[in-house]
């Protein structure tokens, strides 16, 4: 598909190819600086997450009139219709359900409790603010909450997918992105702090930590046996799988959407007549099915990193649609997010206490949902470096299930909003 120049606007840069290059260069600079080339940048990114800049630097470009993020092909179709489903395919292919099951039922129980806590927390927070401050949850706020649920049950890819399914306004999406980054990163920092005191906390709670010791030995052996440097063939196969499946998903999505629209009552209410919904569903299912094949071993060659690169470009393309002048302060949304997160923490704490789970299970059960494969390994590694893959495993479950769960949560919130 050729990228045509956008229609003339007031923006300084009107050519999609130039905008594409600007966004790519911006992401490259952000990630290079986040690697800490100097003490200043190392300290800066210890406080400001790179993800936040990926959202908001492109938003600055849009706000000052350098680009017009609402025009052109950079976001749609390149970002949302191509790169998003590719990211879903590659990230869900990395899941190892057999490996997760070997980690023990207590860990899976705590992780599922964390997912349930996110689902329940959204409902509780919505209802609480409908009672005490109805303006906070008025209008289309339920759509933004559904998108945030996607992020908190699996990460950014799911948040973006739900944003597309429910057509969340860019400004509302940006406001919930602020809530996401502020609350999720504060909670992650808290978990990292607690990780340094895990032994004391586990001793006081009487938790059984034997399974963790067994995991450490098993994961050390797996890493030693499978780590390798990716070849050009590896990279081309990964790209071929990702883009090939997305092409097939698009080919099937339109006739499926048309069939549901014509034969299934109320299909539009559940977005089943939307071709994009079927692109997302098809890409996710294909990735899950391939995770049971030898192709999953391509993760050892960096498959998840390629998927994440697609995801970050998409995040930037969403950010460039935001205008800070329209991001009028809605501090109550932050309060909504705090109540939501507190419910998640309480449910998770109760589940961990029920099965005498160690602090590691509590932390990774939460972060495997909220941070997914992007930051769950960071929290896992804070307990022990060899446990980082556990965070990846649980995080990829979030990638695989978050879109579906957040979609149905959106339906519940839509009914609560009377729409």
Short mmCIF file of C-alpha atoms in Angstrom, two decimals:
data_model
loop_
_atom_site.label_atom_id
_atom_site.label_comp_id
_atom_site.label_asym_id
_atom_site.label_seq_id
_atom_site.Cartn_x
_atom_site.Cartn_y
_atom_site.Cartn_z
CA UNK A 1 0.00 0.00 0.00
CA UNK A 2 1.47 3.30 -1.04
CA UNK A 3 1.42 6.05 1.54
CA UNK A 4 -0.03 9.17 0.04
CA UNK A 5 0.57 12.67 1.30
CA UNK A 6 -2.18 13.90 3.59
CA UNK A 7 -4.60 16.62 2.56
CA UNK A 8 -3.22 20.09 3.32
CA UNK A 9 -3.86 21.17 6.89
CA UNK A 10 -2.56 23.80 9.26
CA UNK A 11 0.15 21.39 10.42
CA UNK A 12 3.74 22.16 9.43
CA UNK A 13 4.37 18.55 8.32
CA UNK A 14 1.66 17.19 6.04
CA UNK A 15 3.37 14.21 4.40
CA UNK A 16 2.64 10.81 5.97
CA UNK A 17 6.07 9.45 5.12
CA UNK A 18 7.76 12.34 6.92
CA UNK A 19 5.44 11.91 9.92
CA UNK A 20 6.19 8.18 9.96
CA UNK A 21 9.91 8.89 9.98
CA UNK A 22 9.55 11.51 12.71
CA UNK A 23 7.65 9.09 14.97
CA UNK A 24 10.15 6.28 14.34
CA UNK A 25 13.10 8.57 15.06
CA UNK A 26 11.42 9.85 18.22
CA UNK A 27 10.91 6.33 19.53
CA UNK A 28 14.49 5.44 18.74
CA UNK A 29 15.76 8.48 20.63
CA UNK A 30 13.53 7.80 23.64
CA UNK A 31 14.70 4.20 23.95
CA UNK A 32 18.35 5.14 23.45
CA UNK A 33 18.14 7.77 26.16
CA UNK A 34 16.29 5.35 28.46
CA UNK A 35 19.26 2.99 28.22
CA UNK A 36 21.15 5.52 30.35
CA UNK A 37 24.00 6.77 28.10
CA UNK A 38 24.79 9.45 30.70
CA UNK A 39 24.14 9.70 34.47
CA UNK A 40 21.55 12.44 33.86
CA UNK A 41 19.41 10.32 31.55
CA UNK A 42 19.81 7.26 33.74
CA UNK A 43 18.42 9.25 36.67
CA UNK A 44 15.75 10.91 34.51
CA UNK A 45 14.31 7.60 33.32
CA UNK A 46 14.38 6.17 36.80
CA UNK A 47 11.60 8.66 37.51
CA UNK A 48 9.94 9.12 34.10
CA UNK A 49 8.97 5.87 32.34
CA UNK A 50 9.80 5.60 28.64
CA UNK A 51 6.21 4.53 27.99
CA UNK A 52 4.94 7.90 29.15
CA UNK A 53 7.18 9.73 26.69
CA UNK A 54 6.09 7.41 23.87
CA UNK A 55 2.55 8.64 24.46
CA UNK A 56 3.20 12.28 25.09
CA UNK A 57 6.12 13.43 22.94
CA UNK A 58 4.05 12.78 19.79
CA UNK A 59 1.18 14.57 21.55
CA UNK A 60 3.44 17.62 21.91
CA UNK A 61 4.08 17.51 18.15
CA UNK A 62 0.32 17.56 17.57
CA UNK A 63 -0.39 20.25 20.17
CA UNK A 64 2.15 22.72 18.78
CA UNK A 65 0.99 22.16 15.20
CA UNK A 66 4.06 20.33 13.93
CA UNK A 67 1.83 17.47 12.73
CA UNK A 68 -1.89 16.74 12.54
CA UNK A 69 -2.27 13.32 14.14
CA UNK A 70 -5.91 12.99 13.16
CA UNK A 71 -5.07 12.99 9.45
CA UNK A 72 -3.21 10.59 7.18
CA UNK A 73 -2.43 6.88 7.21
CA UNK A 74 0.14 6.64 9.99
CA UNK A 75 -2.38 5.71 12.66
CA UNK A 76 -5.07 4.17 10.47
CA UNK A 77 -4.43 1.80 8.77
CA UNK A 78 -0.69 1.38 9.46
CA UNK A 79 -0.73 1.53 13.25
CA UNK A 80 -4.12 0.24 14.33
CA UNK A 81 -4.97 -2.17 11.50
CA UNK A 82 -1.52 -3.63 10.81
CA UNK A 83 0.95 -3.18 13.66
CA UNK A 84 -1.53 -3.82 16.49
CA UNK A 85 -2.68 -7.26 15.26
CA UNK A 86 0.94 -8.17 14.41
CA UNK A 87 1.88 -7.35 18.01
CA UNK A 88 -0.99 -9.52 19.27
CA UNK A 89 0.12 -12.47 17.13
CA UNK A 90 3.77 -12.32 18.15
CA UNK A 91 3.14 -11.68 21.84
CA UNK A 92 0.54 -14.41 22.27
CA UNK A 93 2.77 -16.90 20.45
CA UNK A 94 5.24 -16.70 23.31
CA UNK A 95 2.85 -18.17 25.86
CA UNK A 96 3.80 -21.54 27.37
CA UNK A 97 0.70 -22.94 29.03
CA UNK A 98 2.44 -26.18 29.99
CA UNK A 99 5.21 -24.22 31.67
CA UNK A 100 2.73 -22.07 33.55
CA UNK A 101 0.88 -25.13 34.82
CA UNK A 102 4.15 -26.52 36.17
CA UNK A 103 4.56 -23.41 38.30
CA UNK A 104 1.85 -24.70 40.59
CA UNK A 105 -1.86 -24.11 41.18
CA UNK A 106 -1.31 -21.54 43.92
CA UNK A 107 0.44 -19.12 41.58
CA UNK A 108 -2.24 -19.52 38.93
CA UNK A 109 -4.94 -19.06 41.56
CA UNK A 110 -3.39 -15.81 42.79
CA UNK A 111 -2.91 -14.58 39.22
CA UNK A 112 -6.55 -15.32 38.34
CA UNK A 113 -7.62 -13.58 41.54
CA UNK A 114 -5.68 -10.54 40.37
CA UNK A 115 -7.56 -10.61 37.07
CA UNK A 116 -10.87 -10.92 38.89
CA UNK A 117 -9.85 -8.02 41.14
CA UNK A 118 -9.38 -5.79 38.10
CA UNK A 119 -12.78 -6.81 36.71
CA UNK A 120 -14.54 -6.31 40.05
CA UNK A 121 -12.61 -3.11 40.82
CA UNK A 122 -13.92 -1.43 37.67
CA UNK A 123 -17.50 -2.23 38.60
CA UNK A 124 -17.06 -1.10 42.22
CA UNK A 125 -15.29 2.13 41.24
CA UNK A 126 -17.93 2.96 38.62
CA UNK A 127 -20.74 2.38 41.10
CA UNK A 128 -19.06 4.31 43.93
CA UNK A 129 -18.57 7.39 41.77
CA UNK A 130 -22.04 7.11 40.32
CA UNK A 131 -23.23 7.53 43.90
CA UNK A 132 -20.86 10.24 45.13
CA UNK A 133 -19.92 12.15 41.96
CA UNK A 134 -21.96 11.05 38.91
CA UNK A 135 -20.21 13.49 36.56
CA UNK A 136 -17.02 11.42 36.82
CA UNK A 137 -18.58 8.40 35.10
CA UNK A 138 -20.98 10.27 32.82
CA UNK A 139 -21.01 9.98 29.04
CA UNK A 140 -18.47 7.69 27.42
CA UNK A 141 -16.20 7.27 30.45
CA UNK A 142 -17.14 3.58 30.48
CA UNK A 143 -15.30 3.23 27.18
CA UNK A 144 -12.12 4.67 28.67
CA UNK A 145 -12.49 2.33 31.66
CA UNK A 146 -12.80 -0.66 29.32
CA UNK A 147 -9.60 0.41 27.56
CA UNK A 148 -7.81 0.83 30.89
CA UNK A 149 -9.02 -2.64 31.90
CA UNK A 150 -7.33 -3.95 28.76
CA UNK A 151 -4.06 -2.43 29.94
CA UNK A 152 -4.48 -3.74 33.48
CA UNK A 153 -5.26 -7.25 32.23
CA UNK A 154 -2.40 -7.78 29.86
CA UNK A 155 -0.79 -4.50 28.86
CA UNK A 156 -0.75 -1.85 26.17
CA UNK A 157 -1.68 -4.05 23.21
CA UNK A 158 -4.97 -4.98 24.85
CA UNK A 159 -5.63 -1.37 25.85
CA UNK A 160 -5.17 -0.26 22.26
CA UNK A 161 -7.28 -3.14 20.95
CA UNK A 162 -10.19 -2.21 23.23
CA UNK A 163 -9.71 1.42 22.32
CA UNK A 164 -10.30 0.48 18.69
CA UNK A 165 -13.20 -1.89 19.41
CA UNK A 166 -15.13 0.73 21.40
CA UNK A 167 -13.83 3.71 19.39
CA UNK A 168 -12.60 5.59 22.46
CA UNK A 169 -12.08 9.28 21.82
CA UNK A 170 -8.37 10.17 21.61
CA UNK A 171 -8.60 12.77 24.39
CA UNK A 172 -10.48 10.41 26.73
CA UNK A 173 -7.98 7.69 25.89
CA UNK A 174 -5.14 10.07 26.71
CA UNK A 175 -6.68 10.92 30.06
CA UNK A 176 -6.94 7.25 30.97
CA UNK A 177 -3.39 6.75 29.71
CA UNK A 178 -2.32 9.27 32.37
CA UNK A 179 -4.29 7.32 34.99
CA UNK A 180 -2.70 4.10 33.77
CA UNK A 181 0.87 5.35 33.93
CA UNK A 182 0.47 7.22 37.23
CA UNK A 183 -1.21 4.44 39.19
CA UNK A 184 0.41 1.39 37.59
CA UNK A 185 3.93 2.77 37.96
CA UNK A 186 3.31 3.83 41.56
CA UNK A 187 2.10 0.33 42.35
CA UNK A 188 5.05 -1.27 40.57
CA UNK A 189 7.44 0.90 42.57
CA UNK A 190 5.69 -0.30 45.74
CA UNK A 191 6.13 -3.94 44.71
CA UNK A 192 9.81 -3.38 43.97
CA UNK A 193 10.21 -1.87 47.42
CA UNK A 194 8.47 -4.87 49.04
CA UNK A 195 10.58 -7.33 47.04
CA UNK A 196 13.63 -6.33 49.06
CA UNK A 197 11.80 -7.37 52.21
CA UNK A 198 10.25 -10.56 50.86
CA UNK A 199 12.07 -12.94 53.22
CA UNK A 200 10.91 -11.04 56.31
CA UNK A 201 7.34 -10.70 55.05
CA UNK A 202 7.10 -14.39 54.09
CA UNK A 203 8.50 -15.46 57.44
CA UNK A 204 5.92 -13.40 59.30
CA UNK A 205 3.03 -14.64 57.15
CA UNK A 206 4.11 -18.29 57.31
CA UNK A 207 4.21 -18.62 53.51
CA UNK A 208 5.54 -21.76 51.83
CA UNK A 209 8.44 -20.80 49.53
CA UNK A 210 9.66 -24.28 48.47
CA UNK A 211 8.08 -24.04 45.01
CA UNK A 212 10.00 -20.84 44.30
CA UNK A 213 13.32 -22.55 45.00
CA UNK A 214 12.40 -25.35 42.60
CA UNK A 215 11.45 -22.80 39.91
CA UNK A 216 14.79 -21.07 40.20
CA UNK A 217 16.69 -24.27 39.45
CA UNK A 218 14.42 -25.24 36.54
CA UNK A 219 14.51 -21.81 34.90
CA UNK A 220 18.27 -21.50 35.18
CA UNK A 221 18.61 -24.78 33.27
CA UNK A 222 16.10 -23.70 30.60
CA UNK A 223 17.82 -20.38 29.93
CA UNK A 224 21.21 -22.03 29.61
CA UNK A 225 19.85 -24.53 27.08
CA UNK A 226 17.81 -22.18 24.85
CA UNK A 227 19.43 -18.73 24.67
CA UNK A 228 20.74 -17.87 21.19
CA UNK A 229 21.52 -14.97 18.90
CA UNK A 230 18.80 -14.43 16.25
CA UNK A 231 19.73 -14.98 12.61
CA UNK A 232 18.34 -13.17 9.59
CA UNK A 233 16.25 -16.26 8.85
CA UNK A 234 14.76 -16.10 12.37
CA UNK A 235 13.78 -12.47 11.92
CA UNK A 236 12.29 -13.00 8.47
CA UNK A 237 10.25 -16.00 9.66
CA UNK A 238 8.94 -13.99 12.64
CA UNK A 239 7.90 -11.11 10.37
CA UNK A 240 6.42 -13.51 7.83
CA UNK A 241 4.28 -15.21 10.47
CA UNK A 242 3.10 -11.94 12.01
CA UNK A 243 2.20 -10.09 8.83
CA UNK A 244 0.94 -13.23 7.06
CA UNK A 245 -1.56 -14.02 9.81
CA UNK A 246 -2.71 -10.43 9.96
CA UNK A 247 -3.30 -10.46 6.21
CA UNK A 248 -5.39 -13.61 6.55
CA UNK A 249 -7.29 -12.13 9.50
CA UNK A 250 -8.20 -9.07 7.44
CA UNK A 251 -9.30 -11.29 4.55
CA UNK A 252 -11.68 -13.22 6.82
CA UNK A 253 -12.81 -10.34 9.04
CA UNK A 254 -15.06 -8.48 6.57
CA UNK A 255 -17.18 -11.49 5.52
CA UNK A 256 -17.46 -12.63 9.17
CA UNK A 257 -18.59 -9.17 10.28
CA UNK A 258 -21.11 -9.01 7.43
CA UNK A 259 -22.50 -12.46 8.30
CA UNK A 260 -22.92 -11.63 11.98
CA UNK A 261 -24.49 -8.29 11.12
CA UNK A 262 -27.04 -9.98 8.87
CA UNK A 263 -27.85 -13.11 10.90
CA UNK A 264 -27.18 -12.45 14.61
CA UNK A 265 -29.64 -10.25 16.54
CA UNK A 266 -28.06 -7.32 18.39
CA UNK A 267 -24.68 -8.04 16.79
CA UNK A 268 -23.91 -4.33 16.70
CA UNK A 269 -24.43 -4.04 20.46
CA UNK A 270 -21.55 -6.44 20.99
CA UNK A 271 -19.51 -5.03 18.07
CA UNK A 272 -19.71 -8.38 16.29
CA UNK A 273 -20.50 -6.60 13.03
CA UNK A 274 -17.16 -4.76 13.22
CA UNK A 275 -14.47 -6.22 11.00
CA UNK A 276 -11.78 -4.90 13.33
CA UNK A 277 -13.12 -7.00 16.21
CA UNK A 278 -12.63 -10.11 14.11
CA UNK A 279 -9.13 -9.01 13.11
CA UNK A 280 -8.23 -8.76 16.80
CA UNK A 281 -9.94 -12.06 17.68
CA UNK A 282 -8.44 -13.90 14.73
CA UNK A 283 -4.93 -12.62 15.41
CA UNK A 284 -5.13 -13.55 19.10
CA UNK A 285 -6.52 -17.04 18.44
CA UNK A 286 -3.91 -17.72 15.76
CA UNK A 287 -1.13 -16.66 18.11
CA UNK A 288 -2.48 -18.91 20.86
CA UNK A 289 -2.73 -21.92 18.55
CA UNK A 290 0.82 -21.39 17.29
CA UNK A 291 2.04 -21.23 20.89
CA UNK A 292 1.47 -25.00 21.02
CA UNK A 293 3.78 -25.60 18.05
CA UNK A 294 7.59 -25.55 17.74
CA UNK A 295 7.27 -22.03 16.31
CA UNK A 296 6.97 -20.77 19.89
CA UNK A 297 10.71 -21.35 20.19
CA UNK A 298 11.20 -18.28 18.03
CA UNK A 299 10.78 -16.35 21.30
CA UNK A 300 14.39 -17.35 21.99
CA UNK A 301 15.26 -15.28 18.90
CA UNK A 302 13.42 -12.18 20.13
CA UNK A 303 9.88 -12.64 18.81
CA UNK A 304 8.35 -10.77 21.75
CA UNK A 305 10.74 -7.86 21.23
CA UNK A 306 9.58 -7.46 17.63
CA UNK A 307 5.97 -7.56 18.81
CA UNK A 308 6.76 -4.93 21.43
CA UNK A 309 8.40 -2.70 18.80
CA UNK A 310 5.16 -2.80 16.77
CA UNK A 311 3.23 -2.02 19.93
CA UNK A 312 5.32 1.00 20.85
CA UNK A 313 4.99 2.47 17.38
CA UNK A 314 1.24 2.08 17.69
CA UNK A 315 1.28 3.76 21.11
CA UNK A 316 3.13 6.73 19.61
CA UNK A 317 0.66 6.94 16.72
CA UNK A 318 -2.18 7.12 19.24
CA UNK A 319 -0.36 9.75 21.24
CA UNK A 320 0.03 11.97 18.21
CA UNK A 321 -3.77 12.33 18.05
CA UNK A 322 -3.93 13.99 21.46
CA UNK A 323 -4.05 17.72 22.02
CA UNK A 324 -2.89 18.83 25.45
CA UNK A 325 -5.06 21.93 25.18
CA UNK A 326 -8.10 19.64 25.25
CA UNK A 327 -6.79 17.52 28.14
CA UNK A 328 -8.65 19.69 30.62
CA UNK A 329 -8.01 18.57 34.13
CA UNK A 330 -10.18 15.66 35.22
CA UNK A 331 -8.53 14.81 38.54
CA UNK A 332 -11.51 12.72 39.57
CA UNK A 333 -10.50 10.14 36.98
CA UNK A 334 -7.32 9.62 38.99
CA UNK A 335 -9.43 9.05 42.12
CA UNK A 336 -11.52 6.57 40.14
CA UNK A 337 -8.34 4.70 39.24
CA UNK A 338 -7.17 4.66 42.86
CA UNK A 339 -10.42 3.07 44.08
CA UNK A 340 -10.20 0.57 41.22
CA UNK A 341 -6.64 -0.40 42.12
CA UNK A 342 -7.42 -0.70 45.84
CA UNK A 343 -10.14 -3.26 45.10
CA UNK A 344 -7.65 -5.24 42.99
CA UNK A 345 -5.09 -5.20 45.82
CA UNK A 346 -7.63 -6.28 48.44
CA UNK A 347 -8.91 -9.19 46.33
CA UNK A 348 -5.36 -10.28 45.56
CA UNK A 349 -4.28 -10.03 49.20
CA UNK A 350 -7.26 -12.12 50.30
CA UNK A 351 -6.48 -14.81 47.73
CA UNK A 352 -2.80 -14.92 48.71
CA UNK A 353 -3.67 -15.24 52.38
CA UNK A 354 -6.15 -18.00 51.60
CA UNK A 355 -3.49 -20.28 50.07
CA UNK A 356 -0.50 -19.09 52.15
CA UNK A 357 1.18 -17.81 49.02
CA UNK A 358 4.57 -16.10 49.33
CA UNK A 359 5.00 -12.41 48.51
CA UNK A 360 6.44 -13.31 45.11
CA UNK A 361 3.11 -14.88 44.06
CA UNK A 362 1.23 -11.80 45.26
CA UNK A 363 3.56 -9.42 43.39
CA UNK A 364 3.73 -11.34 40.14
CA UNK A 365 0.02 -12.17 40.28
CA UNK A 366 -0.64 -8.44 40.28
CA UNK A 367 2.06 -7.31 37.87
CA UNK A 368 1.39 -10.16 35.45
CA UNK A 369 -1.98 -8.48 34.94
CA UNK A 370 -1.20 -4.79 35.30
CA UNK A 371 2.24 -4.68 33.72
CA UNK A 372 2.07 -7.89 31.69
CA UNK A 373 5.18 -9.05 29.86
CA UNK A 374 6.50 -5.48 29.66
CA UNK A 375 7.14 -5.01 33.38
CA UNK A 376 6.19 -8.25 35.14
CA UNK A 377 9.69 -9.63 34.46
CA UNK A 378 11.15 -6.56 36.17
CA UNK A 379 9.20 -7.27 39.35
CA UNK A 380 9.95 -11.01 39.14
CA UNK A 381 13.67 -10.32 38.73
CA UNK A 382 13.59 -8.12 41.82
CA UNK A 383 12.97 -11.31 43.80
CA UNK A 384 15.60 -13.30 41.86
CA UNK A 385 17.02 -12.79 38.33
CA UNK A 386 16.15 -16.34 37.25
CA UNK A 387 12.47 -15.71 38.02
CA UNK A 388 12.08 -13.06 35.30
CA UNK A 389 10.69 -15.60 32.77
CA UNK A 390 7.86 -16.35 35.21
CA UNK A 391 6.76 -12.75 34.75
CA UNK A 392 6.88 -13.22 30.99
CA UNK A 393 4.79 -16.39 31.18
CA UNK A 394 2.05 -14.84 33.28
CA UNK A 395 2.23 -11.60 31.35
CA UNK A 396 1.62 -13.40 28.08
CA UNK A 397 -1.47 -15.05 29.58
CA UNK A 398 -2.67 -11.50 30.19
CA UNK A 399 -1.94 -10.64 26.57
CA UNK A 400 -3.98 -13.65 25.47
CA UNK A 401 -7.00 -13.10 27.73
CA UNK A 402 -7.05 -9.38 28.45
CA UNK A 403 -8.75 -8.25 25.26
CA UNK A 404 -11.66 -10.66 25.71
CA UNK A 405 -12.11 -9.95 29.43
CA UNK A 406 -11.88 -6.18 28.96
CA UNK A 407 -14.37 -6.39 26.10
CA UNK A 408 -16.98 -8.09 28.32
CA UNK A 409 -16.22 -5.71 31.16
CA UNK A 410 -16.97 -2.90 28.73
CA UNK A 411 -20.36 -4.47 28.07
CA UNK A 412 -21.09 -4.57 31.81
CA UNK A 413 -20.01 -0.93 32.25
CA UNK A 414 -22.09 0.08 29.22
CA UNK A 415 -25.20 -1.39 30.88
CA UNK A 416 -24.33 0.33 34.16
CA UNK A 417 -24.06 3.61 32.23
CA UNK A 418 -27.51 3.00 30.75
CA UNK A 419 -26.30 2.91 27.15
#
